[in-house]
Short mmCIF file of C-alpha atoms and ligand atoms in Angstrom, two decimals:
data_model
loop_
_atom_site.label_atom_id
_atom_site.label_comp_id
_atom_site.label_asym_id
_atom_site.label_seq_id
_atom_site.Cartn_x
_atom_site.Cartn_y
_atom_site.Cartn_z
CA UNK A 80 0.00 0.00 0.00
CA UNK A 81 1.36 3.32 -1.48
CA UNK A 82 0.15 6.21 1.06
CA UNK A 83 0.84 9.81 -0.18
CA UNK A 84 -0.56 13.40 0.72
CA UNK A 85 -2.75 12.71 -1.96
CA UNK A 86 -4.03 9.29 0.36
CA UNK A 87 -7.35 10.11 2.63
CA UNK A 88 -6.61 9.47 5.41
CA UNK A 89 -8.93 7.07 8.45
CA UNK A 90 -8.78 6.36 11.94
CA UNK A 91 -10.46 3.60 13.82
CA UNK A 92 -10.64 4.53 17.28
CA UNK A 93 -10.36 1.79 20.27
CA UNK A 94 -9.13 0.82 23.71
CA UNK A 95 -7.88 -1.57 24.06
CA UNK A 96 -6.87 -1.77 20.08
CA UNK A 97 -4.04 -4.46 19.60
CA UNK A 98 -7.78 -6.61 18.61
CA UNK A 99 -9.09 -4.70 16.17
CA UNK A 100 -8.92 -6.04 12.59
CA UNK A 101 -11.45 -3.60 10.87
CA UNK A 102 -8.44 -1.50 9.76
CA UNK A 103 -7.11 -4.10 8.12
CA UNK A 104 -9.90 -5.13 6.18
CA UNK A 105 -10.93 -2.39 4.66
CA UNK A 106 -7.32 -1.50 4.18
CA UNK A 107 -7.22 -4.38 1.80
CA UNK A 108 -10.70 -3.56 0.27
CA UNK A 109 -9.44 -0.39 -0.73
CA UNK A 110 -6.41 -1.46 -2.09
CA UNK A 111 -8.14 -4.39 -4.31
CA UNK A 112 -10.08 -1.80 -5.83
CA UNK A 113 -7.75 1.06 -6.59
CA UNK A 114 -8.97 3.37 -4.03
CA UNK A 115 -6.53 6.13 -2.66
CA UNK A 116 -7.64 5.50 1.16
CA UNK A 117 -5.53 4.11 4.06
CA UNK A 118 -6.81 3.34 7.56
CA UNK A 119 -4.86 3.41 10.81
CA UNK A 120 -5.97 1.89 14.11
CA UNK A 121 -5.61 4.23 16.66
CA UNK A 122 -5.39 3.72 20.54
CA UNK A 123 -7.73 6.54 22.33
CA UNK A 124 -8.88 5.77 26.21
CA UNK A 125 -12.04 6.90 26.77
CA UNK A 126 -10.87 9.90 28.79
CA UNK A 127 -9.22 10.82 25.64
CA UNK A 128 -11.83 10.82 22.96
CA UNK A 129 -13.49 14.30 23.10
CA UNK A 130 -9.85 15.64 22.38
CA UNK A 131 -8.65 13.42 19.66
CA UNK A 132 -12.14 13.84 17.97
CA UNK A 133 -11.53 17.86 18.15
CA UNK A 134 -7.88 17.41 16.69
CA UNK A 135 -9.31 15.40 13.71
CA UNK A 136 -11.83 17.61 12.75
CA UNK A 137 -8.95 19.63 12.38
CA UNK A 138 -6.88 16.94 9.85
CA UNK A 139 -7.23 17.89 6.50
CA UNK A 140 -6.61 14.82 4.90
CA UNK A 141 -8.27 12.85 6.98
CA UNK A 142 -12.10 11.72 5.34
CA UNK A 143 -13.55 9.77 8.27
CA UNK A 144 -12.58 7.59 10.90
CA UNK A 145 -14.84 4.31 12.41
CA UNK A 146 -15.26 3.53 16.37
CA UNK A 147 -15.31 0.76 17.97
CA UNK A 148 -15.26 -0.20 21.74
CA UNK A 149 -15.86 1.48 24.51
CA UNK A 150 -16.43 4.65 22.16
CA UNK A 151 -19.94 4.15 20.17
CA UNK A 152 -21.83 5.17 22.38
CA UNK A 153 -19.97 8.17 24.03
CA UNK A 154 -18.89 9.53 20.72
CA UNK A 155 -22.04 10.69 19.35
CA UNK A 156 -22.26 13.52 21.20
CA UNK A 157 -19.09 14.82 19.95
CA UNK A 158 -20.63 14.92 16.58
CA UNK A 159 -21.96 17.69 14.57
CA UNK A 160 -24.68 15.45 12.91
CA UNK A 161 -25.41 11.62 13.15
CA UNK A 162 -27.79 9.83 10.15
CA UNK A 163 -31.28 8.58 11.18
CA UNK A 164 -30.35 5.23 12.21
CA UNK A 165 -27.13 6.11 14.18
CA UNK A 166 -29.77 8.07 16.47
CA UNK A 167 -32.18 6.22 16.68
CA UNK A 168 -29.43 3.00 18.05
CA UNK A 169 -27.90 5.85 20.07
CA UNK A 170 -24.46 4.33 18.58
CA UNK A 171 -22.13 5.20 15.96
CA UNK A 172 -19.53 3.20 14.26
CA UNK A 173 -18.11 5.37 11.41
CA UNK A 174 -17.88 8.86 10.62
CA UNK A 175 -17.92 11.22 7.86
CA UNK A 176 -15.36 14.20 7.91
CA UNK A 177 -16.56 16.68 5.55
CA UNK A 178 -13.76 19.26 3.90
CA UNK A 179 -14.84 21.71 6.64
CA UNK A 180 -14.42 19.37 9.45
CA UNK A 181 -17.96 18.86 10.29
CA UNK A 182 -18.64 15.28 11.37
CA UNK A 183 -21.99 13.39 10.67
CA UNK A 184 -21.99 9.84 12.67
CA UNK A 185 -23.59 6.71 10.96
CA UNK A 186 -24.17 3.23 12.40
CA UNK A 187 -23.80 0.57 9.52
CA UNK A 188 -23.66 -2.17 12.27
CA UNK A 189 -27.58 -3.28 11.54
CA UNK A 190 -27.04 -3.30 8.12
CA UNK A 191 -23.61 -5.06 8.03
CA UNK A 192 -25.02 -8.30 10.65
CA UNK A 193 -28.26 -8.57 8.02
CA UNK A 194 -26.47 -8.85 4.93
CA UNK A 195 -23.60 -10.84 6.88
CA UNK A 196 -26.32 -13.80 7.35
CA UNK A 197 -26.41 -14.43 3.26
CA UNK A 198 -23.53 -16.04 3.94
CA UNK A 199 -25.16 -18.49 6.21
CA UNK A 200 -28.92 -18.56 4.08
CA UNK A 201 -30.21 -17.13 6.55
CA UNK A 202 -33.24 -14.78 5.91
CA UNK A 203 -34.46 -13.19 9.39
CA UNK A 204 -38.12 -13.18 8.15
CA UNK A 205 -40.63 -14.49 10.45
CA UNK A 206 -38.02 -16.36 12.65
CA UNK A 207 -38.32 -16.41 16.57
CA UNK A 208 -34.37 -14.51 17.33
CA UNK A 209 -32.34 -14.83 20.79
CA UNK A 210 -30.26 -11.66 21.36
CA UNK A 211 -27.40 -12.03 23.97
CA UNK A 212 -26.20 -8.95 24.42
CA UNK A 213 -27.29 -4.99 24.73
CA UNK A 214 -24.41 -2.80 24.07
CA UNK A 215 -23.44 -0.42 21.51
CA UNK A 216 -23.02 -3.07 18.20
CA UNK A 217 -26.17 -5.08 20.05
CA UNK A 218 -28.47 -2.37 19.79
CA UNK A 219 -27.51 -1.56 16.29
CA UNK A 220 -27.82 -5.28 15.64
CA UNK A 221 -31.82 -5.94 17.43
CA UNK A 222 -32.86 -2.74 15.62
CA UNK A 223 -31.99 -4.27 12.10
CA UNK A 224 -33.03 -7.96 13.00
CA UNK A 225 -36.81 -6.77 14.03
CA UNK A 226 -36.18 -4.26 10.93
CA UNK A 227 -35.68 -7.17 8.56
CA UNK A 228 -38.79 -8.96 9.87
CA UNK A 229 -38.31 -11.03 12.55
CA UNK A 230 -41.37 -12.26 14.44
CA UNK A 231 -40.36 -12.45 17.95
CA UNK A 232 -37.05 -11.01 19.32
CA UNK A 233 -35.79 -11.91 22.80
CA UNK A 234 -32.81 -10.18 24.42
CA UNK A 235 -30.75 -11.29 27.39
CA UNK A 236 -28.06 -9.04 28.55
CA UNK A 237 -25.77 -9.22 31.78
CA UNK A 238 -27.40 -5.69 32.80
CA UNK A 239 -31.09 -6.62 32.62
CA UNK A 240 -32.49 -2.89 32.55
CA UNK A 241 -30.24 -2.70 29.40
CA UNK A 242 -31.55 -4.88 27.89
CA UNK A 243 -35.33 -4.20 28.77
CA UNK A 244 -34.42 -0.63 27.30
CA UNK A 245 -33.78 -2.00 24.10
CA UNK A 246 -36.59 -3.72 24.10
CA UNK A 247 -38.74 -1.10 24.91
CA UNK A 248 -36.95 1.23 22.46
CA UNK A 249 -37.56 -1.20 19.32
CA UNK A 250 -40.82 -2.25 20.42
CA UNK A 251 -42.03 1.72 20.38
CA UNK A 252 -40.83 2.06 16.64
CA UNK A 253 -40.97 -1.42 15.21
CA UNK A 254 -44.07 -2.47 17.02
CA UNK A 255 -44.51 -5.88 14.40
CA UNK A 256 -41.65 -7.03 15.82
CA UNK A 257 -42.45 -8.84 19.25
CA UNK A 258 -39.68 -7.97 21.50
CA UNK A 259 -39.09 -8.39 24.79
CA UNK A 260 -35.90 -8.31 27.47
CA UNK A 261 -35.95 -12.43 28.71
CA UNK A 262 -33.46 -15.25 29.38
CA UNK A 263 -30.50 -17.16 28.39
CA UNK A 264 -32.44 -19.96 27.09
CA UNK A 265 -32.36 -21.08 23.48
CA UNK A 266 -35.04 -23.57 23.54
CA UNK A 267 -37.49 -22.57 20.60
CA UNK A 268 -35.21 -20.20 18.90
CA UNK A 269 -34.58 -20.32 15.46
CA UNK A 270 -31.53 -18.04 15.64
CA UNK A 271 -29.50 -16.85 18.46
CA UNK A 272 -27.40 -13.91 18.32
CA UNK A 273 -24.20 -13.11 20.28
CA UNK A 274 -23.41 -9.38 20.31
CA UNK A 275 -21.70 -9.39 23.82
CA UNK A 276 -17.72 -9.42 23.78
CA UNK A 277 -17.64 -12.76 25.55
CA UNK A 278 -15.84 -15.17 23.69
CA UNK A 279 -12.60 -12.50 22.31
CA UNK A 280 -10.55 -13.76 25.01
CA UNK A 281 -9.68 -17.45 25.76
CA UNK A 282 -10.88 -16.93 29.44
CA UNK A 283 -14.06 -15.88 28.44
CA UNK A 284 -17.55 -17.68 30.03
CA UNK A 285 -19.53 -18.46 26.77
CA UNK A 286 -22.73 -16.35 26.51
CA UNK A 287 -25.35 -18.84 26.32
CA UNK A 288 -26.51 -21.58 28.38
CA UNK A 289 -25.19 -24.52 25.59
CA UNK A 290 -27.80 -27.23 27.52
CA UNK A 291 -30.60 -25.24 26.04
CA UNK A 292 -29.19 -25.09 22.34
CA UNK A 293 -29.80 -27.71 19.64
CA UNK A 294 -28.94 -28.93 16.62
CA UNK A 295 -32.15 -26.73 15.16
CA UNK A 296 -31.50 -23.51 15.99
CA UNK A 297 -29.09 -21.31 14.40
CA UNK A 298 -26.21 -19.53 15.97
CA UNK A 299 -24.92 -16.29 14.86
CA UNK A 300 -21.56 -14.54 15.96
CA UNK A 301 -20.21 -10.76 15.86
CA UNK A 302 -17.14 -11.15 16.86
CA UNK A 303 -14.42 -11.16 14.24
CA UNK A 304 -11.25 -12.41 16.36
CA UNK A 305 -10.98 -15.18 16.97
CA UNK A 306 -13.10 -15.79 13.73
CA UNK A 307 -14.47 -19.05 15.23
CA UNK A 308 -15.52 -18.22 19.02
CA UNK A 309 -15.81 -21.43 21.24
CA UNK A 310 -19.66 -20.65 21.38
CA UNK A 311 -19.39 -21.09 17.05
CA UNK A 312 -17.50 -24.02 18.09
CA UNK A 313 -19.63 -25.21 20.04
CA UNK A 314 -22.79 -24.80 18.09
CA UNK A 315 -20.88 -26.38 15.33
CA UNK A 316 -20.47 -29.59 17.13
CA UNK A 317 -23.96 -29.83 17.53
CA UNK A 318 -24.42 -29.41 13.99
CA UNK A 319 -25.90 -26.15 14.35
CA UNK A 320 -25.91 -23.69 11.42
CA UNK A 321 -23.75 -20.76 11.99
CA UNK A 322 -22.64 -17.47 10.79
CA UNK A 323 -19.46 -15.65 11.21
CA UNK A 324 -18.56 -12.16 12.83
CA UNK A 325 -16.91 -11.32 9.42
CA UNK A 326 -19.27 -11.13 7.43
CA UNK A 327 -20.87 -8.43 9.30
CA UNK A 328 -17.74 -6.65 9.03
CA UNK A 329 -17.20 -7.58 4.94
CA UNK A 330 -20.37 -6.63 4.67
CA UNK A 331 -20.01 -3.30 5.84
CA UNK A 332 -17.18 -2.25 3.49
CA UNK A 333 -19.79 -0.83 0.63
CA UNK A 334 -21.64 1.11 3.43
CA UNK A 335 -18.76 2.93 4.29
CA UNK A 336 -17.73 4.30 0.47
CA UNK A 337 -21.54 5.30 0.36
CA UNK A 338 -21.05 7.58 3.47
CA UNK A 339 -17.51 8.49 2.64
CA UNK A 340 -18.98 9.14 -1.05
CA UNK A 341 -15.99 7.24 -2.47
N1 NAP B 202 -18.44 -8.13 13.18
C1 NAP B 202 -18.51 -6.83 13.25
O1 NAP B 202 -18.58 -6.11 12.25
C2 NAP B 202 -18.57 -6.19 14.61
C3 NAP B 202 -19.03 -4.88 14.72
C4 NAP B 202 -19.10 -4.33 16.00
C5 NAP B 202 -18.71 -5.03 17.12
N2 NAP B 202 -18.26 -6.30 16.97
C6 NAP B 202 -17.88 -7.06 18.16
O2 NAP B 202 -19.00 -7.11 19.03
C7 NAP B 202 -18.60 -7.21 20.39
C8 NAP B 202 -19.36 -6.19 21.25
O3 NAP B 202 -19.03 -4.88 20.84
P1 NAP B 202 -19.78 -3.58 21.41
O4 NAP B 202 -19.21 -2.42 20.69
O5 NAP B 202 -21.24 -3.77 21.39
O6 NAP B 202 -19.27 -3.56 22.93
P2 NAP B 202 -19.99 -2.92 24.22
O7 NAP B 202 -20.83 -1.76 23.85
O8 NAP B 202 -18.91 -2.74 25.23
O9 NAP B 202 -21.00 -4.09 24.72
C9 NAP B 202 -20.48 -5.27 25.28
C10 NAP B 202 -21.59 -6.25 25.52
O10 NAP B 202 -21.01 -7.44 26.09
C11 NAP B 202 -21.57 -7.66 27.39
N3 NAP B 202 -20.55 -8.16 28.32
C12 NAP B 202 -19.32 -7.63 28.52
N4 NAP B 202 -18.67 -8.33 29.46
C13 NAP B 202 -19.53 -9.31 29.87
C14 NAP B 202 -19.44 -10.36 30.84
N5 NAP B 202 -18.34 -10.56 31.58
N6 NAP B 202 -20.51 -11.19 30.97
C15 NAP B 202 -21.61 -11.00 30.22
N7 NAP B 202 -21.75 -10.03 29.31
C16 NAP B 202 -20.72 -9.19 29.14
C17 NAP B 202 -22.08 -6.31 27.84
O11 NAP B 202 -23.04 -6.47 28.86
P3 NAP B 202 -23.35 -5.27 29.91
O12 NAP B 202 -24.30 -4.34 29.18
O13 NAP B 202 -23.94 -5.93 31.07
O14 NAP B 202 -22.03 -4.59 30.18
C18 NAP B 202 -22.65 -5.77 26.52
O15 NAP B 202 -23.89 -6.38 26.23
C19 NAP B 202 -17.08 -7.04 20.35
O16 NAP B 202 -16.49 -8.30 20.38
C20 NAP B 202 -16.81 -6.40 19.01
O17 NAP B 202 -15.53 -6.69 18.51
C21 NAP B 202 -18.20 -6.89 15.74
#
């Protein structure tokens, strides 16, 4: 990769950051395809992120820059403008830097997950979907399953008012949807959804309660590293369908030229 003053220039803020593949991705997206762009990880604690945000507005090169944990949630208010479905998640996850340094936040998380589960053949219509999980990607992620017509969503979350809010929030503006906060129980589920962290580090607990998973229902992973989790593996073994964290990601790679306008 040839970067130049001519190159535009993104971020992707995180910490902790030695994780985060996105960069590298879409680093090799662009490149495939010709496209003068290079992204950079960059390590920003939270205490941090108004400042850094206020120094890039002030980059002239720079075209955008994506988020990622702990700062979707926090950096929205930093933001000059966010899209329609980055407010109504309350999350962003990449930004648009216009020449003047105003910033407009977007959340392509949703959209990235549902296309992700072509992969798998999985169409969300009308199935019965177990969300573990309520944070900044997980709300993105239950607004754009009951979006692409789920019947019934369920969401379990280690902080349970979390993950009632959630439900409350989609239930108010996608009221075909039936959602509800509930357990970690897979029985009658025809897709479960893992949007916590759990399962990025080797130590990790896995997320669901495996007794209550079978061979019928369909497991579904956002995490990209490691790219199979041991709750993937797990599900696997039971000769459960599944569908990788990458995909969301891959699948986000067109949504970001359309907001960058590249
Ligand atoms: N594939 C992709 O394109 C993509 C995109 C975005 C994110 N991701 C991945 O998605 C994961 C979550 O990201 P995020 O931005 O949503 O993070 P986040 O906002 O920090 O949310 C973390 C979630 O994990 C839960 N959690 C954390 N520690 C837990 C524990 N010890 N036990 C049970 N639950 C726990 C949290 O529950 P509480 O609410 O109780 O804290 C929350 O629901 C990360 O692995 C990230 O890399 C993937």
């Amino acid at each position: 990769m040839k970067i130049t003053g001519k190159t535009g220039i993104m971020f992707m803020l995180a910490d902790p950051v030695a994780h985060v593949v996105g960069s590298h991705r879409l680093n090799a997206r662009f490149e495939a395809e010709g496209l003068d762009v290079a992204v950079s990880p960059l390590h920003v604690p939270a205490a941090d992120l108004a400042s850094v945000v206020t120094a890039i507005r002030r980059m002239r090169n720079v075209i955008g820059f994506g988020v990622t944990i702990p700062h979707k949630i926090d950096v929205l208010p930093l933001l000059d403008a966010a899209t329609p479905r980055a407010a109504r998640v309350g999350a962003v996850n990449f930004v648009r830097r216009e020449a003047d340094g105003t910033l407009t936040g977007d959340n392509i998380d949703g959209a990235g997950f549902v296309d992700g589960l072509q992969h798998s053949a999985i169409d969300l219509r009308g199935l019965k979907v177990l969300q573990l999980g309520a944070g900044g990607a997980g709300r993105a992620v239950a607004f754009a399953i009951a979006e692409a017509g789920a019947a019934e969503l369920v969401i379990h979350n280690r902080t349970e008012a979390k993950a009632r809010a959630l439900a409350a929030d989609i239930a108010a503006a996608i009221p075909q949807c039936l959602t509800a906060a509930g357990a970690n129980d897979a029985r009658g589920f025809d897709l479960v959804v893992n949007t916590t962290s759990m399962g990025m580090h080797a130590v990790d607990p896995l997320p669901l309660d495996l007794t209550t998973l079978s061979a019928s229902t369909a497991v579904a992973e956002i995490i990209m590293s490691p790219e199979i989790t041991p709750l993937l593996a797990a599900a696997q073994a039971l000769g459960c369908r599944t569908a990788l964290g990458k995909h969301m990601l891959d699948e986000q790679y067109k949504l970001v030229k359309e907001l960058l306008g590249l």
